[in-house]
């Protein structure tokens, strides 16, 4: 049985709804964030994404605005009514990020950061756990167990592509992971076609493919001006392309037994989701 998790104000995942989380890779400025947030809200996204703490391969790359980015996200959340999903990199920042976000993202680089997994397991917000770029499905499930074992059972898994020999795409988006994970666990599974392909042109086709293979939602990067983005501009959709994709997904979803989930237009309530109310076994041995 698929698990239905509350992941924001009046928003559930895993209940047959298809939840699209969208926004910029990184929060860069209030103006750019607001433009992207307004666009994704208008197009019917379920949640706003955006990184305040960015895990960058090179230390000289833009590292995110940190706490100021969290404040901008919280403001955008209040304005649009969209709950925020944002990455936490450091176990010491978990409480701060949880104060501002509806959902905490553990990124691919931290999938096996066990102290961080335990720490997000101890707080009460839902967690978006991304598959490591070189992690097996078993390793992803074991990482999820670290969170579940601390008492937080609101874990959403995210397939975001694995490394391969082929550089035609940034990573190899493993869509077979969706049915495999759904056989092994009742946790919701979403797909990130932005990092999974690294190319804006491939995001729409792979989004539709993710819907078709039974994913519970998507994580998509949208930037008001992708050419000027400080990170991942090459894979970001413009607001117009995102709106077109959302229209297509809305039409396609019923054919796959899904309904596109829209956020409630009310301002998010703090601490709305109780993540500890599940007691059945969520990962098969
Ligand atoms: C992101 O979602 O911005 C991100 C850094 O993703 P990943 O951890 O999958 O690389
Ligand atoms: Mn990114």
Coordinates of C-alpha atoms and ligand atoms in Angstrom, one line a residue:
X1 CA 0.0 0.0 0.0
X2 CA 1.4 3.4 -0.9
X3 CA 1.9 5.8 1.9
X4 CA 0.2 9.1 1.9
X5 CA 2.3 11.8 3.5
X6 CA 1.3 15.3 4.5
X7 CA 4.1 17.5 3.0
X8 CA 2.6 21.0 3.5
X9 CA -0.5 22.9 4.2
X10 CA -3.4 20.9 2.7
X11 CA -0.9 19.1 0.5
X12 CA -0.4 15.4 0.4
X13 CA 1.9 13.2 -1.6
X14 CA 1.4 9.5 -2.5
X15 CA -2.4 9.7 -2.4
X16 CA -2.8 9.7 -6.2
X17 CA -1.9 13.3 -6.5
X18 CA 1.1 14.4 -8.6
X19 CA 3.0 17.1 -6.8
X20 CA 5.3 19.4 -8.8
X21 CA 7.9 21.2 -6.8
X22 CA 9.5 24.0 -8.8
X23 CA 11.7 27.0 -8.5
X24 CA 15.3 28.1 -9.0
X25 CA 18.3 26.0 -8.3
X26 CA 19.6 28.7 -5.9
X27 CA 18.0 31.7 -4.3
X28 CA 20.0 34.6 -5.8
X29 CA 18.0 37.7 -5.0
X30 CA 14.6 38.7 -3.8
X31 CA 13.6 39.9 -7.2
X32 CA 14.6 36.8 -9.1
X33 CA 13.2 34.5 -6.5
X34 CA 9.8 36.3 -6.4
X35 CA 9.6 36.3 -10.2
X36 CA 10.2 32.5 -10.3
X37 CA 7.9 31.9 -7.3
X38 CA 5.0 33.8 -8.8
X39 CA 5.5 32.0 -12.1
X40 CA 5.5 28.5 -10.6
X41 CA 2.5 29.4 -8.3
X42 CA 0.5 30.8 -11.3
X43 CA 1.3 27.6 -13.3
X44 CA -0.1 25.4 -10.5
X45 CA 3.0 24.1 -8.8
X46 CA 2.4 22.3 -5.4
X47 CA 5.6 23.6 -3.7
X48 CA 8.4 26.1 -4.2
X49 CA 12.0 24.8 -4.4
X50 CA 15.1 26.9 -4.0
X51 CA 18.5 26.4 -2.5
X52 CA 19.8 28.8 0.2
X53 CA 22.7 26.5 1.2
X54 CA 24.2 25.1 -2.0
X55 CA 26.4 22.1 -2.3
X56 CA 28.8 23.2 -5.0
X57 CA 31.6 21.1 -6.5
X58 CA 34.0 24.0 -6.6
X59 CA 34.5 26.1 -3.5
X60 CA 34.8 29.2 -5.7
X61 CA 31.3 28.7 -7.1
X62 CA 28.3 30.6 -5.6
X63 CA 27.5 28.9 -2.3
X64 CA 24.0 30.4 -1.8
X65 CA 22.8 33.2 0.4
X66 CA 22.5 31.1 3.5
X67 CA 20.2 32.4 6.3
X68 CA 19.2 35.4 4.1
X69 CA 18.1 33.0 1.4
X70 CA 15.9 31.2 3.9
X71 CA 14.2 34.5 4.8
X72 CA 13.6 35.2 1.2
X73 CA 12.1 31.8 0.7
X74 CA 9.8 32.2 3.7
X75 CA 8.6 35.5 2.4
X76 CA 8.0 34.0 -1.0
X77 CA 6.1 31.2 0.7
X78 CA 3.9 33.6 2.5
X79 CA 3.2 35.6 -0.6
X80 CA 2.4 32.7 -2.9
X81 CA 0.9 30.2 -0.4
X82 CA 3.4 27.6 -1.6
X83 CA 5.3 25.5 1.0
X84 CA 9.1 25.6 0.5
X85 CA 11.4 22.7 0.0
X86 CA 15.1 23.6 0.5
X87 CA 18.3 21.8 1.1
X88 CA 20.1 21.5 4.4
X89 CA 23.8 20.7 4.2
X90 CA 24.9 20.8 7.8
X91 CA 23.4 19.0 10.8
X92 CA 23.9 22.2 12.7
X93 CA 21.5 24.1 10.4
X94 CA 18.6 21.6 10.6
X95 CA 16.6 23.6 13.2
X96 CA 17.1 26.9 11.3
X97 CA 16.1 25.4 8.0
X98 CA 13.1 23.7 9.5
X99 CA 11.9 27.0 10.9
X100 CA 11.6 28.4 7.4
X101 CA 10.8 25.4 5.2
X102 CA 7.8 23.0 4.9
X103 CA 10.1 20.2 3.8
X104 CA 13.9 19.6 4.2
X105 CA 15.9 18.4 1.2
X106 CA 18.9 16.1 1.7
X107 CA 20.9 16.4 -1.5
X108 CA 22.6 13.7 -3.5
X109 CA 26.0 14.6 -2.1
X110 CA 24.7 14.0 1.4
X111 CA 22.7 10.9 0.9
X112 CA 25.1 9.0 3.1
X113 CA 25.9 11.8 5.6
X114 CA 24.6 9.7 8.5
X115 CA 24.8 12.4 11.2
X116 CA 22.7 14.7 8.9
X117 CA 20.2 11.8 8.2
X118 CA 19.8 11.2 11.9
X119 CA 19.3 14.9 12.6
X120 CA 16.6 15.4 10.0
X121 CA 15.0 12.2 11.4
X122 CA 14.7 13.9 14.8
X123 CA 12.8 16.9 13.6
X124 CA 9.1 16.9 12.5
X125 CA 9.2 18.3 9.0
X126 CA 9.0 16.0 6.0
X127 CA 12.3 15.1 4.3
X128 CA 13.1 14.9 0.5
X129 CA 15.9 12.4 0.2
X130 CA 17.8 12.5 -3.1
X131 CA 19.6 9.5 -4.5
X132 CA 23.3 9.8 -4.5
X133 CA 24.8 10.0 -8.0
X134 CA 26.6 6.7 -7.4
X135 CA 24.2 5.1 -5.0
X136 CA 22.4 1.9 -5.5
X137 CA 18.7 1.6 -4.8
X138 CA 19.6 -0.5 -1.7
X139 CA 21.8 2.3 -0.4
X140 CA 19.1 4.9 -1.0
X141 CA 16.7 2.8 1.0
X142 CA 19.2 2.3 3.8
X143 CA 19.7 6.0 3.9
X144 CA 15.9 6.5 4.3
X145 CA 16.0 4.0 7.2
X146 CA 18.4 6.2 9.1
X147 CA 15.7 8.9 9.0
X148 CA 12.8 6.6 9.7
X149 CA 14.6 5.1 12.6
X150 CA 14.7 8.4 14.4
X151 CA 10.9 8.6 14.3
X152 CA 10.3 10.7 11.2
X153 CA 8.4 8.6 8.7
X154 CA 7.6 11.5 6.3
X155 CA 10.3 10.7 3.8
X156 CA 9.9 11.3 0.1
X157 CA 12.5 9.6 -2.2
X158 CA 13.9 11.4 -5.3
X159 CA 15.5 9.8 -8.3
X160 CA 17.8 12.4 -9.8
X161 CA 20.1 10.5 -12.1
X162 CA 23.2 8.4 -11.6
X163 CA 26.7 8.7 -13.2
X164 CA 27.2 6.9 -16.4
X165 CA 29.8 6.5 -19.2
X166 CA 27.7 8.7 -21.5
X167 CA 28.1 12.5 -21.3
X168 CA 25.2 13.2 -23.7
X169 CA 23.2 14.0 -20.5
X170 CA 24.6 15.3 -17.2
X171 CA 23.5 12.1 -15.4
X172 CA 21.6 9.0 -16.5
X173 CA 18.0 9.5 -15.2
X174 CA 17.1 6.0 -13.9
X175 CA 13.3 6.0 -14.4
X176 CA 13.2 2.3 -13.7
X177 CA 14.1 3.2 -10.1
X178 CA 10.5 4.4 -9.7
X179 CA 8.8 1.1 -10.0
X180 CA 11.7 -0.7 -8.3
X181 CA 11.4 1.6 -5.3
X182 CA 7.6 1.3 -5.3
X183 CA 8.0 -2.4 -5.1
X184 CA 10.4 -2.1 -2.1
X185 CA 8.8 0.7 -0.1
X186 CA 5.6 2.4 0.4
X187 CA 7.3 5.8 0.6
X188 CA 6.4 8.3 -2.2
X189 CA 8.9 8.6 -5.0
X190 CA 9.5 11.7 -7.1
X191 CA 11.8 12.4 -10.1
X192 CA 14.1 15.3 -10.8
X193 CA 14.5 15.6 -14.5
X194 CA 16.5 18.9 -14.2
X195 CA 19.6 17.4 -12.6
X196 CA 18.8 14.0 -14.1
X197 CA 19.4 15.3 -17.7
X198 CA 21.2 18.7 -17.1
X199 CA 19.5 20.0 -20.3
X200 CA 16.4 22.2 -20.3
X201 CA 15.2 20.7 -23.6
X202 CA 15.0 17.2 -22.0
X203 CA 13.1 18.3 -18.9
X204 CA 9.6 18.2 -20.4
X205 CA 9.8 14.8 -22.1
X206 CA 11.4 13.2 -19.0
X207 CA 8.8 14.8 -16.8
X208 CA 6.0 13.2 -18.8
X209 CA 7.9 9.9 -18.7
X210 CA 8.1 10.1 -14.9
X211 CA 4.4 10.6 -14.7
X212 CA 3.9 7.6 -17.0
X213 CA 6.1 5.3 -14.9
X214 CA 4.1 6.1 -11.8
X215 CA 6.1 8.8 -9.9
X216 CA 4.3 10.8 -7.3
X217 CA 5.7 14.1 -8.4
X218 CA 8.6 16.1 -9.9
X219 CA 11.3 18.4 -8.7
X220 CA 12.0 21.0 -11.5
X221 CA 14.3 23.9 -11.8
X222 CA 12.7 27.1 -13.1
X223 CA 14.6 30.5 -13.4
X224 CA 13.3 33.8 -14.5
X225 CA 16.4 34.3 -16.7
X226 CA 18.2 31.0 -17.1
X227 CA 21.1 32.6 -19.1
X228 CA 22.0 34.7 -16.0
X229 CA 21.6 32.0 -13.4
X230 CA 24.5 31.6 -10.9
X231 CA 24.0 27.8 -10.9
X232 CA 22.4 25.2 -13.2
X233 CA 21.0 27.8 -15.8
X234 CA 21.5 25.2 -18.6
X235 CA 18.9 22.9 -17.1
X236 CA 16.4 25.6 -15.9
X237 CA 13.0 26.1 -17.6
X238 CA 11.8 29.6 -18.2
X239 CA 8.4 30.4 -16.7
X240 CA 6.8 30.1 -20.1
X241 CA 8.2 26.6 -20.7
X242 CA 7.2 25.6 -17.2
X243 CA 3.7 26.8 -17.7
X244 CA 3.4 24.9 -20.9
X245 CA 4.7 21.7 -19.3
X246 CA 2.2 22.0 -16.4
X247 CA -0.7 22.3 -18.9
X248 CA 0.5 19.1 -20.6
X249 CA 0.9 17.3 -17.3
X250 CA -2.5 18.4 -16.1
X251 CA -4.0 16.9 -19.3
X252 CA -2.0 13.7 -19.1
X253 CA -2.3 12.9 -15.4
X254 CA -5.8 11.4 -15.4
X255 CA -4.6 8.8 -18.0
X256 CA -2.2 7.5 -15.4
X257 CA -4.6 7.6 -12.5
X258 CA -3.2 10.8 -11.1
X259 CA -4.4 14.3 -10.4
X260 CA -2.1 17.4 -10.5
X261 CA -1.9 18.7 -7.0
X262 CA -2.2 22.4 -6.5
X263 CA -1.2 24.2 -3.3
X264 CA -3.8 25.7 -1.1
X265 CA -3.9 29.4 -1.7
X266 CA -3.9 30.1 2.1
X267 CA -0.6 31.1 3.7
X268 CA 1.2 28.0 5.1
X269 CA 0.7 27.2 8.7
X270 CA 3.8 26.5 10.7
X271 CA 4.3 23.0 11.8
X272 CA 1.2 21.7 10.1
X273 CA 2.5 18.3 9.2
X274 CA 2.9 15.7 11.8
X275 CA 5.5 13.3 10.6
X276 CA 5.3 10.7 13.3
X277 CA 1.9 9.3 12.9
X278 CA 2.8 6.3 10.8
X279 CA 3.4 2.9 12.3
X280 CA 3.3 0.3 9.5
X281 CA 6.4 -1.1 7.9
X282 CA 7.5 1.2 5.1
X283 CA 10.5 -0.6 3.6
X284 CA 10.4 -4.2 2.7
X285 CA 13.4 -6.2 3.8
Ligands
LIG1 C1 19.4 20.6 -6.1 O1 18.3 20.1 -6.1 O2 19.6 21.8 -6.3 C2 20.7 19.8 -6.0 C3 21.8 20.3 -5.7 O3 20.4 18.5 -6.4 P1 21.3 17.2 -6.2 O4 21.6 17.0 -4.8 O5 20.4 16.1 -6.8 O6 22.6 17.4 -7.1
LIG2 MN1 20.6 22.7 -9.2

